[in-house]
GROMACS .gro file of C-alpha atoms in nm:
model
  143
    1SER     CA    1  -1.393  -1.409   1.657
    2SER     CA    2  -1.764  -1.493   1.622
    3SER     CA    3  -1.735  -1.753   1.900
    4SER     CA    4  -1.613  -1.486   2.143
    5SER     CA    5  -1.937  -1.288   2.113
    6SER     CA    6  -2.147  -1.589   2.211
    7SER     CA    7  -1.921  -1.672   2.507
    8SER     CA    8  -1.963  -1.320   2.646
    9SER     CA    9  -2.339  -1.370   2.672
   10ASN     CA   10  -2.281  -1.691   2.871
   11LYS     CA   11  -2.089  -1.489   3.129
   12ALA     CA   12  -2.379  -1.251   3.186
   13SER     CA   13  -2.445  -1.417   3.524
   14MET     CA   14  -2.096  -1.327   3.641
   15PRO     CA   15  -2.069  -0.991   3.818
   16THR     CA   16  -1.943  -0.741   3.562
   17GLN     CA   17  -1.665  -0.498   3.642
   18LYS     CA   18  -1.707  -0.133   3.548
   19GLU     CA   19  -1.573  -0.240   3.208
   20GLY     CA   20  -1.483  -0.600   3.138
   21PRO     CA   21  -1.141  -0.694   3.000
   22LYS     CA   22  -1.306  -0.803   2.674
   23GLU     CA   23  -1.470  -0.462   2.627
   24ARG     CA   24  -1.143  -0.288   2.705
   25LEU     CA   25  -0.962  -0.511   2.455
   26ASP     CA   26  -1.226  -0.443   2.187
   27LYS     CA   27  -1.190  -0.069   2.245
   28GLU     CA   28  -0.810  -0.090   2.222
   29LEU     CA   29  -0.836  -0.301   1.905
   30ALA     CA   30  -1.057  -0.031   1.751
   31ASN     CA   31  -0.799   0.233   1.849
   32PHE     CA   32  -0.527   0.020   1.692
   33LYS     CA   33  -0.729  -0.009   1.369
   34THR     CA   34  -0.767   0.371   1.363
   35LEU     CA   35  -0.389   0.410   1.404
   36GLN     CA   36  -0.334   0.163   1.118
   37ASP     CA   37  -0.572   0.358   0.892
   38SER     CA   38  -0.406   0.693   0.959
   39LEU     CA   39  -0.060   0.543   0.907
   40GLN     CA   40  -0.179   0.404   0.572
   41ALA     CA   41  -0.308   0.751   0.478
   42THR     CA   42   0.033   0.896   0.568
   43TYR     CA   43   0.207   0.635   0.350
   44ASN     CA   44  -0.029   0.715   0.060
   45SER     CA   45   0.034   1.088   0.084
   46ARG     CA   46   0.409   1.026   0.106
   47MET     CA   47   0.394   0.815  -0.213
   48GLY     CA   48   0.227   1.108  -0.389
   49LEU     CA   49   0.499   1.344  -0.267
   50VAL     CA   50   0.774   1.108  -0.386
   51ALA     CA   51   0.612   1.096  -0.732
   52GLN     CA   52   0.596   1.478  -0.743
   53GLN     CA   53   0.957   1.497  -0.628
   54GLN     CA   54   1.076   1.264  -0.905
   55GLU     CA   55   0.873   1.451  -1.165
   56THR     CA   56   1.013   1.787  -1.053
   57GLU     CA   57   1.369   1.649  -1.050
   58LEU     CA   58   1.317   1.542  -1.413
   59VAL     CA   59   1.202   1.891  -1.507
   60LYS     CA   60   1.506   2.037  -1.331
   61GLN     CA   61   1.736   1.804  -1.529
   62GLU     CA   62   1.563   1.902  -1.854
   63PHE     CA   63   1.628   2.270  -1.774
   64GLU     CA   64   1.999   2.195  -1.719
   65ASN     CA   65   2.020   2.030  -2.065
   66LEU     CA   66   1.845   2.315  -2.250
   67GLU     CA   67   2.026   2.533  -2.499
   68GLU     CA   68   2.073   2.899  -2.405
   69ASP     CA   69   1.806   3.039  -2.639
   70ALA     CA   70   1.546   2.763  -2.584
   71SER     CA   71   1.188   2.865  -2.516
   72ILE     CA   72   1.014   2.731  -2.208
   73PHE     CA   73   0.639   2.690  -2.200
   74LYS     CA   74   0.410   2.612  -1.908
   75LEU     CA   75   0.068   2.454  -1.937
   76VAL     CA   76  -0.187   2.685  -1.774
   77GLY     CA   77  -0.529   2.525  -1.804
   78PRO     CA   78  -0.570   2.442  -2.175
   79VAL     CA   79  -0.313   2.701  -2.288
   80MET     CA   80   0.067   2.683  -2.331
   81VAL     CA   81   0.217   3.005  -2.193
   82LYS     CA   82   0.573   3.113  -2.270
   83GLN     CA   83   0.785   3.158  -1.958
   84ASN     CA   84   1.102   3.342  -1.875
   85PRO     CA   85   1.367   3.068  -1.832
   86ASP     CA   86   1.503   3.216  -1.508
   87ASP     CA   87   1.153   3.236  -1.357
   88ALA     CA   88   1.079   2.880  -1.467
   89LYS     CA   89   1.401   2.750  -1.309
   90ALA     CA   90   1.336   2.944  -0.988
   91ASN     CA   91   0.981   2.804  -0.971
   92VAL     CA   92   1.108   2.448  -1.010
   93GLU     CA   93   1.367   2.504  -0.735
   94LYS     CA   94   1.099   2.646  -0.503
   95ARG     CA   95   0.869   2.356  -0.582
   96LEU     CA   96   1.146   2.105  -0.502
   97GLU     CA   97   1.222   2.281  -0.173
   98TYR     CA   98   0.854   2.271  -0.081
   99ILE     CA   99   0.815   1.902  -0.175
  100ASN     CA  100   1.131   1.806   0.017
  101GLY     CA  101   1.002   1.993   0.322
  102GLU     CA  102   0.666   1.817   0.299
  103LEU     CA  103   0.839   1.479   0.258
  104GLU     CA  104   1.047   1.544   0.569
  105ARG     CA  105   0.733   1.638   0.762
  106SER     CA  106   0.552   1.331   0.630
  107ASN     CA  107   0.843   1.105   0.735
  108LYS     CA  108   0.834   1.247   1.090
  109ILE     CA  109   0.458   1.189   1.110
  110ALA     CA  110   0.494   0.830   0.984
  111GLU     CA  111   0.777   0.763   1.232
  112SER     CA  112   0.564   0.889   1.520
  113GLN     CA  113   0.260   0.689   1.404
  114GLU     CA  114   0.471   0.373   1.369
  115LYS     CA  115   0.599   0.421   1.724
  116ASP     CA  116   0.243   0.471   1.854
  117MET     CA  117   0.132   0.154   1.675
  118GLN     CA  118   0.416  -0.051   1.822
  119GLN     CA  119   0.327   0.071   2.173
  120LYS     CA  120  -0.041  -0.004   2.116
  121GLN     CA  121   0.049  -0.349   1.982
  122GLN     CA  122   0.250  -0.424   2.299
  123GLU     CA  123  -0.044  -0.308   2.515
  124LEU     CA  124  -0.282  -0.532   2.321
  125ILE     CA  125  -0.053  -0.834   2.360
  126LYS     CA  126  -0.032  -0.774   2.736
  127MET     CA  127  -0.410  -0.734   2.760
  128GLN     CA  128  -0.469  -1.057   2.566
  129GLN     CA  129  -0.217  -1.246   2.779
  130GLY     CA  130  -0.379  -1.106   3.093
  131MET     CA  131  -0.722  -1.222   2.975
  132GLN     CA  132  -0.588  -1.569   2.890
  133GLN     CA  133  -0.428  -1.598   3.234
  134GLU     CA  134  -0.752  -1.489   3.403
  135GLU     CA  135  -0.948  -1.744   3.200
  136ALA     CA  136  -0.699  -2.017   3.297
  137ILE     CA  137  -0.716  -1.922   3.664
  138SER     CA  138  -1.095  -1.894   3.673
  139GLY     CA  139  -1.113  -2.231   3.499
  140GLY     CA  140  -1.264  -2.096   3.182
  141GLY     CA  141  -1.216  -2.432   3.015
  142GLY     CA  142  -0.901  -2.603   2.896
  143SER     CA  143  -0.728  -2.435   2.602
   0.00000   0.00000   0.00000
């Protein structure tokens, strides 16, 4: 797109509208890039949640396979602390509920962001087509 910046300076003699189509397109492209970045951040955070979910599910399965009198320890900082098995199981359940809730929320956000991006993409395509048509009409050179 380096050639487009030089062609815009050639058109300096043309009367400029309040904001030229090229400037509008550049602004919309920047908005699109921002949407892409935030969607990527949402995907990354969702991947982290999925990893936590799998890890917590494993812990839950381990608890189900424990013998009645087994001791459960939790790592707190550098120290292993003995835990009441019922408390430990309840904590894992709560953690899973929380993670599942966050995953659901994350999925809704991603869905909404994907929809926004698709709309923005359609707008950009229309803007580009409009610019190409204007260039063809104004005889901006054969393409």
